[in-house]
PDB file of C-alpha atoms and ligand atoms in Angstrom:
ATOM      1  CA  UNK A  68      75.667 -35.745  29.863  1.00  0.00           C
ATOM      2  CA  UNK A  69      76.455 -32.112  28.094  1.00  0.00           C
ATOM      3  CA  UNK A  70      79.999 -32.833  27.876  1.00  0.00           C
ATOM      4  CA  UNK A  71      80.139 -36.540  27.052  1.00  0.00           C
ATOM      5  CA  UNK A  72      77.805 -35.579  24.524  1.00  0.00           C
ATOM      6  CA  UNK A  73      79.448 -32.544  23.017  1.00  0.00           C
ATOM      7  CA  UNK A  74      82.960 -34.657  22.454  1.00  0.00           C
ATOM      8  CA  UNK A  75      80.926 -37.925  21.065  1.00  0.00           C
ATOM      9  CA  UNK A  76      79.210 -34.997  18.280  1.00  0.00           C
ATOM     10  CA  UNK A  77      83.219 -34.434  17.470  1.00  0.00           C
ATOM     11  CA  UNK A  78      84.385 -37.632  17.047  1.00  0.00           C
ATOM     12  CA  UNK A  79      81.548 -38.051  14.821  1.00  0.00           C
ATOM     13  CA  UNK A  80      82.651 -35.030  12.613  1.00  0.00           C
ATOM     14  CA  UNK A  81      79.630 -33.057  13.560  1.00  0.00           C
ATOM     15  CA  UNK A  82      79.288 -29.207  14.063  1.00  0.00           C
ATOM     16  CA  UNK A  83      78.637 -28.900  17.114  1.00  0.00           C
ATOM     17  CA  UNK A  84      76.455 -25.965  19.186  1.00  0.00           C
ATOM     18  CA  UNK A  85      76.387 -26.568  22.734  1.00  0.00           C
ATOM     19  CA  UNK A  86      74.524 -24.227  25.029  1.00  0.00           C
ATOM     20  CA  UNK A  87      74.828 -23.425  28.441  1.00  0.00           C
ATOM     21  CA  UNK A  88      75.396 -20.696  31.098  1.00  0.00           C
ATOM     22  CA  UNK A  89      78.028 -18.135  31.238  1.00  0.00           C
ATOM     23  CA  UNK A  90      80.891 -20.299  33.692  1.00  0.00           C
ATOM     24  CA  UNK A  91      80.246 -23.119  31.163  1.00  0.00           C
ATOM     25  CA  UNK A  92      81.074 -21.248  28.127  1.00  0.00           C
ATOM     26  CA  UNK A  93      84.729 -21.780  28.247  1.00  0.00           C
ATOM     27  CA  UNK A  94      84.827 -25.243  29.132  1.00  0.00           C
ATOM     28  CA  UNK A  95      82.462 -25.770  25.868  1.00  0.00           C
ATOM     29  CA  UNK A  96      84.965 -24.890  23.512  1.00  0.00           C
ATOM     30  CA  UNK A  97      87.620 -26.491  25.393  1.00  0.00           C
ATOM     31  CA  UNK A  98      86.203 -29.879  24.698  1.00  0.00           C
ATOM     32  CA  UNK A  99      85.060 -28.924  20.921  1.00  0.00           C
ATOM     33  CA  UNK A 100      82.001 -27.449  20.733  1.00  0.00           C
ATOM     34  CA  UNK A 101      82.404 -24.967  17.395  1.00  0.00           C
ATOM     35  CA  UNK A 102      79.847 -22.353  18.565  1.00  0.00           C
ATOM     36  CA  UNK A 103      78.735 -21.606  22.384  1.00  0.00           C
ATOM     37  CA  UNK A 104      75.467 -20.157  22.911  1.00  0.00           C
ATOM     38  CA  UNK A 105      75.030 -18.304  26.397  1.00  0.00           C
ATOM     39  CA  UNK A 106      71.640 -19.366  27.561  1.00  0.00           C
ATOM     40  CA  UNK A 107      71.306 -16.275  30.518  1.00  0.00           C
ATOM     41  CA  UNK A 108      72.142 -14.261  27.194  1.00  0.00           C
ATOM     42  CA  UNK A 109      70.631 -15.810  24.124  1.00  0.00           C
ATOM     43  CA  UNK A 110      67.392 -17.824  23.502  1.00  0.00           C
ATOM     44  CA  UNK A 111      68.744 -20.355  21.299  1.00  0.00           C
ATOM     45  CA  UNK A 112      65.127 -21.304  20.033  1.00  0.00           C
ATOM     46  CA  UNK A 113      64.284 -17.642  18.557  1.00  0.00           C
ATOM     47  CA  UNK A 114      67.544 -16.723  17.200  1.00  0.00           C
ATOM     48  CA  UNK A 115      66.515 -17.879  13.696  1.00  0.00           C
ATOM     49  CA  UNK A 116      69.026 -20.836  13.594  1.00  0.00           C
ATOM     50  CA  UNK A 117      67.805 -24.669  13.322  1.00  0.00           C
ATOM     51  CA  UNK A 118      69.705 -27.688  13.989  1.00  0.00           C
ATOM     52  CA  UNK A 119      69.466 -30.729  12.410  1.00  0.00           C
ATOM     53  CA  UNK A 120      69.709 -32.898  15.734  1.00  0.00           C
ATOM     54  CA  UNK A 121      69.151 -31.712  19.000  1.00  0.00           C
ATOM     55  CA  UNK A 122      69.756 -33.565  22.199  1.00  0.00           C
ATOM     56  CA  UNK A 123      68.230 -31.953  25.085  1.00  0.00           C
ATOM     57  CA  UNK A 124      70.009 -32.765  28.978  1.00  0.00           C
ATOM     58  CA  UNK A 125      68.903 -29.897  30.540  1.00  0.00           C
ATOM     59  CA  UNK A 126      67.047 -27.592  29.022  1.00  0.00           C
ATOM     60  CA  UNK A 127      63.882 -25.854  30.216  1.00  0.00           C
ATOM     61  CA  UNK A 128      62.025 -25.188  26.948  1.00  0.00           C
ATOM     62  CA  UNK A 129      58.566 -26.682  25.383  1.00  0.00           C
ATOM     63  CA  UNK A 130      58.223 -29.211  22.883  1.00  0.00           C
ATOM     64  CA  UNK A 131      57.115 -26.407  20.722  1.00  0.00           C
ATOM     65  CA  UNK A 132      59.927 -24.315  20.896  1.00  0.00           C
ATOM     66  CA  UNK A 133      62.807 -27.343  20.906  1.00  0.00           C
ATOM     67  CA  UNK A 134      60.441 -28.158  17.442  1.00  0.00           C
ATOM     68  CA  UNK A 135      60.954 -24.721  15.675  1.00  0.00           C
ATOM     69  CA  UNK A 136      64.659 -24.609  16.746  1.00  0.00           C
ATOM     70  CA  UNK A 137      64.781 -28.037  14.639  1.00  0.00           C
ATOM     71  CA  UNK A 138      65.648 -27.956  10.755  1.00  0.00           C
ATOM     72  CA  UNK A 139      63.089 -29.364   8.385  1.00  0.00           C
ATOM     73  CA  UNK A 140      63.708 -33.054   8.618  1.00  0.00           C
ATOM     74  CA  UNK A 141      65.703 -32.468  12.280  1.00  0.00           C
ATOM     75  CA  UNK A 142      65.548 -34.927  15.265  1.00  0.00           C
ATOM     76  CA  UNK A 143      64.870 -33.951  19.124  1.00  0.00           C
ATOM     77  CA  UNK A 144      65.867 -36.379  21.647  1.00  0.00           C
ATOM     78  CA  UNK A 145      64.763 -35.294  25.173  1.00  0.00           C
ATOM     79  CA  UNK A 146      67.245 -37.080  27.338  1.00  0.00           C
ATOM     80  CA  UNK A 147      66.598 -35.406  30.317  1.00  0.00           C
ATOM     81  CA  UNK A 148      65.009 -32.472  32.193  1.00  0.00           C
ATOM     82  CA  UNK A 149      62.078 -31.779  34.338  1.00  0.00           C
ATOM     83  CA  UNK A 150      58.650 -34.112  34.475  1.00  0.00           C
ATOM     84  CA  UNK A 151      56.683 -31.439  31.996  1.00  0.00           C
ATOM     85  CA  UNK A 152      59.558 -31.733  29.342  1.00  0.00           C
ATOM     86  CA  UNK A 153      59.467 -35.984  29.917  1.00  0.00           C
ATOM     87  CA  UNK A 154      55.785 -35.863  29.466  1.00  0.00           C
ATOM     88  CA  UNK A 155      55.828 -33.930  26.026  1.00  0.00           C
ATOM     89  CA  UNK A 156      57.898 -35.511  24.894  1.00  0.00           C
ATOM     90  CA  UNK A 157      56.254 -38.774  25.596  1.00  0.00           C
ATOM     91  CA  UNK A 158      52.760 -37.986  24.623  1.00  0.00           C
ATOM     92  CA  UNK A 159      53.133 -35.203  21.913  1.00  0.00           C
ATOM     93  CA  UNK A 160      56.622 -36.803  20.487  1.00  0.00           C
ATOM     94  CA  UNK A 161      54.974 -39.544  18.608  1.00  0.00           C
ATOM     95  CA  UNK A 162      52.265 -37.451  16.869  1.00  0.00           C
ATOM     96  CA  UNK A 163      54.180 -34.752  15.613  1.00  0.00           C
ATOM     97  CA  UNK A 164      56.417 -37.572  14.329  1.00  0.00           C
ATOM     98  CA  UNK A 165      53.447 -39.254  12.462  1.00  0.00           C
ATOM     99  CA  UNK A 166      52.538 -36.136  11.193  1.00  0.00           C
ATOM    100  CA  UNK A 167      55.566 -34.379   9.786  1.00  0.00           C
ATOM    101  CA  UNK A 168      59.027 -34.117   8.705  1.00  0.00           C
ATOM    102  CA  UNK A 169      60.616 -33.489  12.103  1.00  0.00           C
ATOM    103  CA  UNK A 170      60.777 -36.266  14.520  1.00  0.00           C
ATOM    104  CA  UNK A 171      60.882 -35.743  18.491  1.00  0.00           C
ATOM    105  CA  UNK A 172      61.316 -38.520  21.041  1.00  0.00           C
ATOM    106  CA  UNK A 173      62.494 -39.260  24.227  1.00  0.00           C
ATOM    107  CA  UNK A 174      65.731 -41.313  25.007  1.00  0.00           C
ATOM    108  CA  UNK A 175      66.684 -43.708  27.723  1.00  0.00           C
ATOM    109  CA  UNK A 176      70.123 -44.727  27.720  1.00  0.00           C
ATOM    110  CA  UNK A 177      70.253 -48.696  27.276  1.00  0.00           C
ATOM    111  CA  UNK A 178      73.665 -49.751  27.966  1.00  0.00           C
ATOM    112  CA  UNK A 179      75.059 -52.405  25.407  1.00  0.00           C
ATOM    113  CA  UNK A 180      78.462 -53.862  24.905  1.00  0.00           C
ATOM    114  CA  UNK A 181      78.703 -52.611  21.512  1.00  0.00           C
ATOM    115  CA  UNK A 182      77.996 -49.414  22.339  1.00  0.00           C
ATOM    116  CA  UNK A 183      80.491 -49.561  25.690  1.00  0.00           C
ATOM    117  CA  UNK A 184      83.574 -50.982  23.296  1.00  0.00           C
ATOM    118  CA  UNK A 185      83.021 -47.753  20.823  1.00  0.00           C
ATOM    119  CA  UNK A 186      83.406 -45.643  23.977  1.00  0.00           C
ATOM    120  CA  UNK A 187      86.536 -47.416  25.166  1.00  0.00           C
ATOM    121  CA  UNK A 188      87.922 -47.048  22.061  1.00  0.00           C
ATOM    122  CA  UNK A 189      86.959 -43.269  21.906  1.00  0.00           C
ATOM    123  CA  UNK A 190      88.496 -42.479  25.781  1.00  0.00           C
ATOM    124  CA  UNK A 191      91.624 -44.646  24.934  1.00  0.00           C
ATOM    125  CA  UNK A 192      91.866 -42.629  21.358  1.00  0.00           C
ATOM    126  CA  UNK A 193      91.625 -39.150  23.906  1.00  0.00           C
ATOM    127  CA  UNK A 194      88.440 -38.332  21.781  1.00  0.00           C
ATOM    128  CA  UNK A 195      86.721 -38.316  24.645  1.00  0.00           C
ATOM    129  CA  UNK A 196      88.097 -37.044  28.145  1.00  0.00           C
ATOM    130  CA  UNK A 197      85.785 -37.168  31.198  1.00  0.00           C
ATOM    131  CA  UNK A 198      85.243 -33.550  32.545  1.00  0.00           C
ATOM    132  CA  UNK A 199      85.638 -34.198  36.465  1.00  0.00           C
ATOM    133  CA  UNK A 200      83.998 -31.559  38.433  1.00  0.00           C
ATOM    134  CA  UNK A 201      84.807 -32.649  41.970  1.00  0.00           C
ATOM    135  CA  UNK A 202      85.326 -35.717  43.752  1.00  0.00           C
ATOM    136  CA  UNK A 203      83.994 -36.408  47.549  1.00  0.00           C
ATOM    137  CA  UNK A 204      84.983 -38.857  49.730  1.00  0.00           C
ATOM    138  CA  UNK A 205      83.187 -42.184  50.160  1.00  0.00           C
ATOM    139  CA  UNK A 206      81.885 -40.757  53.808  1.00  0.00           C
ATOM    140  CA  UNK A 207      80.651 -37.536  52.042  1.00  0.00           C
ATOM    141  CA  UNK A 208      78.249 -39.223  49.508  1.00  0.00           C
ATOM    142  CA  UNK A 209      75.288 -37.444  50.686  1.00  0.00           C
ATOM    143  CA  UNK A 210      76.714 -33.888  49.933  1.00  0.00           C
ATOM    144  CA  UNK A 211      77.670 -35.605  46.717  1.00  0.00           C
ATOM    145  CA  UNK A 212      73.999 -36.232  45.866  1.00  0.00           C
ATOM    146  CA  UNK A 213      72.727 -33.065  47.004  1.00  0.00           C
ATOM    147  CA  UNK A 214      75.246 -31.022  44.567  1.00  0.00           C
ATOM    148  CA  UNK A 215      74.032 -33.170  41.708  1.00  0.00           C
ATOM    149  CA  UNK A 216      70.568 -33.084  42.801  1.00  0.00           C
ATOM    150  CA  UNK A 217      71.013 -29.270  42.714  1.00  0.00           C
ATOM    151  CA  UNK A 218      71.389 -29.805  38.936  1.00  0.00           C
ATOM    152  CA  UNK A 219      74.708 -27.713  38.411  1.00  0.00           C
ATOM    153  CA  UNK A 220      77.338 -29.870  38.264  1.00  0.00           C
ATOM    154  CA  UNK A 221      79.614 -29.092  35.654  1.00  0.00           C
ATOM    155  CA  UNK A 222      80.786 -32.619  34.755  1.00  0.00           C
ATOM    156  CA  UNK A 223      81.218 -35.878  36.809  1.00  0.00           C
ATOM    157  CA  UNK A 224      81.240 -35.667  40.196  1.00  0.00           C
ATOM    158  CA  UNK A 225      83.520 -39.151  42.016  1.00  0.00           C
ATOM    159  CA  UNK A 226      83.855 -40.550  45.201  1.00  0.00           C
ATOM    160  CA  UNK A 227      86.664 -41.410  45.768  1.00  0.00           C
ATOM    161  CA  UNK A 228      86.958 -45.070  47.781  1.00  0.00           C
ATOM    162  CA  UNK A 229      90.360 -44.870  50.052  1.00  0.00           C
ATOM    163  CA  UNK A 230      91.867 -48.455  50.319  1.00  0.00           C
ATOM    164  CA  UNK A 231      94.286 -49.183  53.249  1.00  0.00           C
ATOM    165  CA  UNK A 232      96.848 -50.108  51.158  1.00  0.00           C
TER     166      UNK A 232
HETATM  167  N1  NAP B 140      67.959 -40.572  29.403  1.00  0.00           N
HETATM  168  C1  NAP B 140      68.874 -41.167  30.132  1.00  0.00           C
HETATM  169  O1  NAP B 140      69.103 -42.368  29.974  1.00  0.00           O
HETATM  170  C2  NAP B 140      69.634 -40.375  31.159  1.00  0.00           C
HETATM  171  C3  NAP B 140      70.838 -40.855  31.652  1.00  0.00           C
HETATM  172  C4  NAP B 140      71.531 -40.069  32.578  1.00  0.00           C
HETATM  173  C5  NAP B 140      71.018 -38.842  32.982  1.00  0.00           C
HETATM  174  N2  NAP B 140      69.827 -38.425  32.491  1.00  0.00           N
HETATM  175  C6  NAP B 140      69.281 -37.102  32.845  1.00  0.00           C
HETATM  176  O2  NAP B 140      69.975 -36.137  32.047  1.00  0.00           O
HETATM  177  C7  NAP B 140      70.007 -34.877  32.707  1.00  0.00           C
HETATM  178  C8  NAP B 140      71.449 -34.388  32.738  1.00  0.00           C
HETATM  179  O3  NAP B 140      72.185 -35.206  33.612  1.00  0.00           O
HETATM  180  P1  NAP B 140      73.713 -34.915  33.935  1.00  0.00           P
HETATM  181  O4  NAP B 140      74.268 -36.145  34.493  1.00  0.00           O
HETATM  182  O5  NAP B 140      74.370 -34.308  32.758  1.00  0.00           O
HETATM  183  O6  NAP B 140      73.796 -33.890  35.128  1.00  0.00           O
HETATM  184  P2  NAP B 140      73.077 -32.648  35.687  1.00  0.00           P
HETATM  185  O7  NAP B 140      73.753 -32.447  36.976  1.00  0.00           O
HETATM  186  O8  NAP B 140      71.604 -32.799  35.710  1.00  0.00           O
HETATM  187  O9  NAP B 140      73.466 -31.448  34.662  1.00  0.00           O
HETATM  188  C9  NAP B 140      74.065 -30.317  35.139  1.00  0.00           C
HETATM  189  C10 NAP B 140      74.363 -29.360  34.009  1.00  0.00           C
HETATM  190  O10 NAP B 140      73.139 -28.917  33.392  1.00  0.00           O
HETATM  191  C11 NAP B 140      73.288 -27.539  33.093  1.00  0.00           C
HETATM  192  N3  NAP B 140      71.998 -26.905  32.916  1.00  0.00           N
HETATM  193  C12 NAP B 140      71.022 -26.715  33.849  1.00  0.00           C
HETATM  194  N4  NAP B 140      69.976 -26.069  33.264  1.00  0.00           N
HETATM  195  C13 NAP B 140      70.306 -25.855  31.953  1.00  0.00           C
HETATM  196  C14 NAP B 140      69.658 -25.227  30.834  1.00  0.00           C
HETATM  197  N5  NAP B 140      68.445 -24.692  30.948  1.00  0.00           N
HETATM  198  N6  NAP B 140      70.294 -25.200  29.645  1.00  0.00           N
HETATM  199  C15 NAP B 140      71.524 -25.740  29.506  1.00  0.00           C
HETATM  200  N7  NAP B 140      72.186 -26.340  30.527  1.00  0.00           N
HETATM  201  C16 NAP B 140      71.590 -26.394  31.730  1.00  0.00           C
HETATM  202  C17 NAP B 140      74.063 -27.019  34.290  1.00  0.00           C
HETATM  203  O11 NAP B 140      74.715 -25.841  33.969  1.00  0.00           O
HETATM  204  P3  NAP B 140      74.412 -24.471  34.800  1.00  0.00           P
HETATM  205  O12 NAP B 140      74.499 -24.801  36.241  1.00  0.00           O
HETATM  206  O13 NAP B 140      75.479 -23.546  34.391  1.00  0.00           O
HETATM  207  O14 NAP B 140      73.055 -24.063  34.372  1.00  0.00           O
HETATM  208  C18 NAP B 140      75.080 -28.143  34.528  1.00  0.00           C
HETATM  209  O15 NAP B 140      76.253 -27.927  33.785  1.00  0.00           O
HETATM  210  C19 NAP B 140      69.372 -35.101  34.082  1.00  0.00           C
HETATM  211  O16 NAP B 140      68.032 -34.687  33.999  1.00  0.00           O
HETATM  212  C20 NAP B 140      69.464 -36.621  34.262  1.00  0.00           C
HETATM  213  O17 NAP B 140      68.423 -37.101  35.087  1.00  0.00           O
HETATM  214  C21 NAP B 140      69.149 -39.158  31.576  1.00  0.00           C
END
């Protein structure tokens, strides 16, 4: 998701900050992120900086901290994690929402032709390149799922169906 979403940010003209761990860092700014934060080095929610928009795959922090990372009238989407970050973002989301500037949510992707036809035109403009980690034959899919599973795949992972001809 971190690297679809990093290049959609770009096409958008946004400034982008993408965070992840140190074997990621270089594949970041390869695909446009303008600053890299190190998460094994750097807690991105106590180095004083806030974002206007922050779109959390994978991270492992509280609702609290994703909130104080967030510039005054900023926007947290958690699109995916662990159970604890789903469920805060579920049930304490909506009231700090209500009861402030900052909005935080969760997000589940709805697929839509519109949507689909602006990212056509995006990976036929080259705006958008898929980052292929590693592809497994159709006979290995269960090693397949258990590297994803693991939660460290560093971009798509395909299986690849052979045809006879
Ligand atoms: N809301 C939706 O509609 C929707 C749709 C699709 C997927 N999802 C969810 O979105 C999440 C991401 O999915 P995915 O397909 O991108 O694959 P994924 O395999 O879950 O993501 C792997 C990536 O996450 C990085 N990562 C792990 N912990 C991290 C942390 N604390 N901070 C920053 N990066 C971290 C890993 O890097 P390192 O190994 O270097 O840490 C790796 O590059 C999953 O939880 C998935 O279930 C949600």
């Amino acid at each position: 998701m971190g690297t679809f979403a990093v290049q959609i940010a770009k096409a958008f003209g946004t400034e982008v900050t993408a965070v992840c761990s140190t074997r990621n860092v270089d594949r970041m700014r390869s695909i446009g992120a303008d600053h890299v934060i190190d998460y094994t080095k750097e807690d991105f929610t106590k180095n004083g900086k806030q974002y206007d928009l922050i779109l959390a795959a994978n991270g492992d922090r509280s609702i609290s901290e994703y909130k104080r990372a967030l510039s005054p009238k900023g926007t947290y989407v958690m699109s995916g994690g662990s159970g604890a970050q789903m469920f805060q973002a579920m049930i304490f989301g909506p009231g700090i929402s209500m009861t402030g500037s900052k909005k935080m949510g969760n997000l589940l992707a709805k697929p839509n032709k519109k949507d689909l036809t602006f990212m056509k035109e995006l990976l036929e403009a080259g705006k958008v390149v898929p980052v292929i980690d590693r592809c497994y034959p159709l006979s290995e899919v269960p090693e397949a799922i258990r590297y994803l599973e693991a939660g460290h795949a560093r971009g798509k992972v395909v299986i690849t169906v052979a045809h006879n001809n």
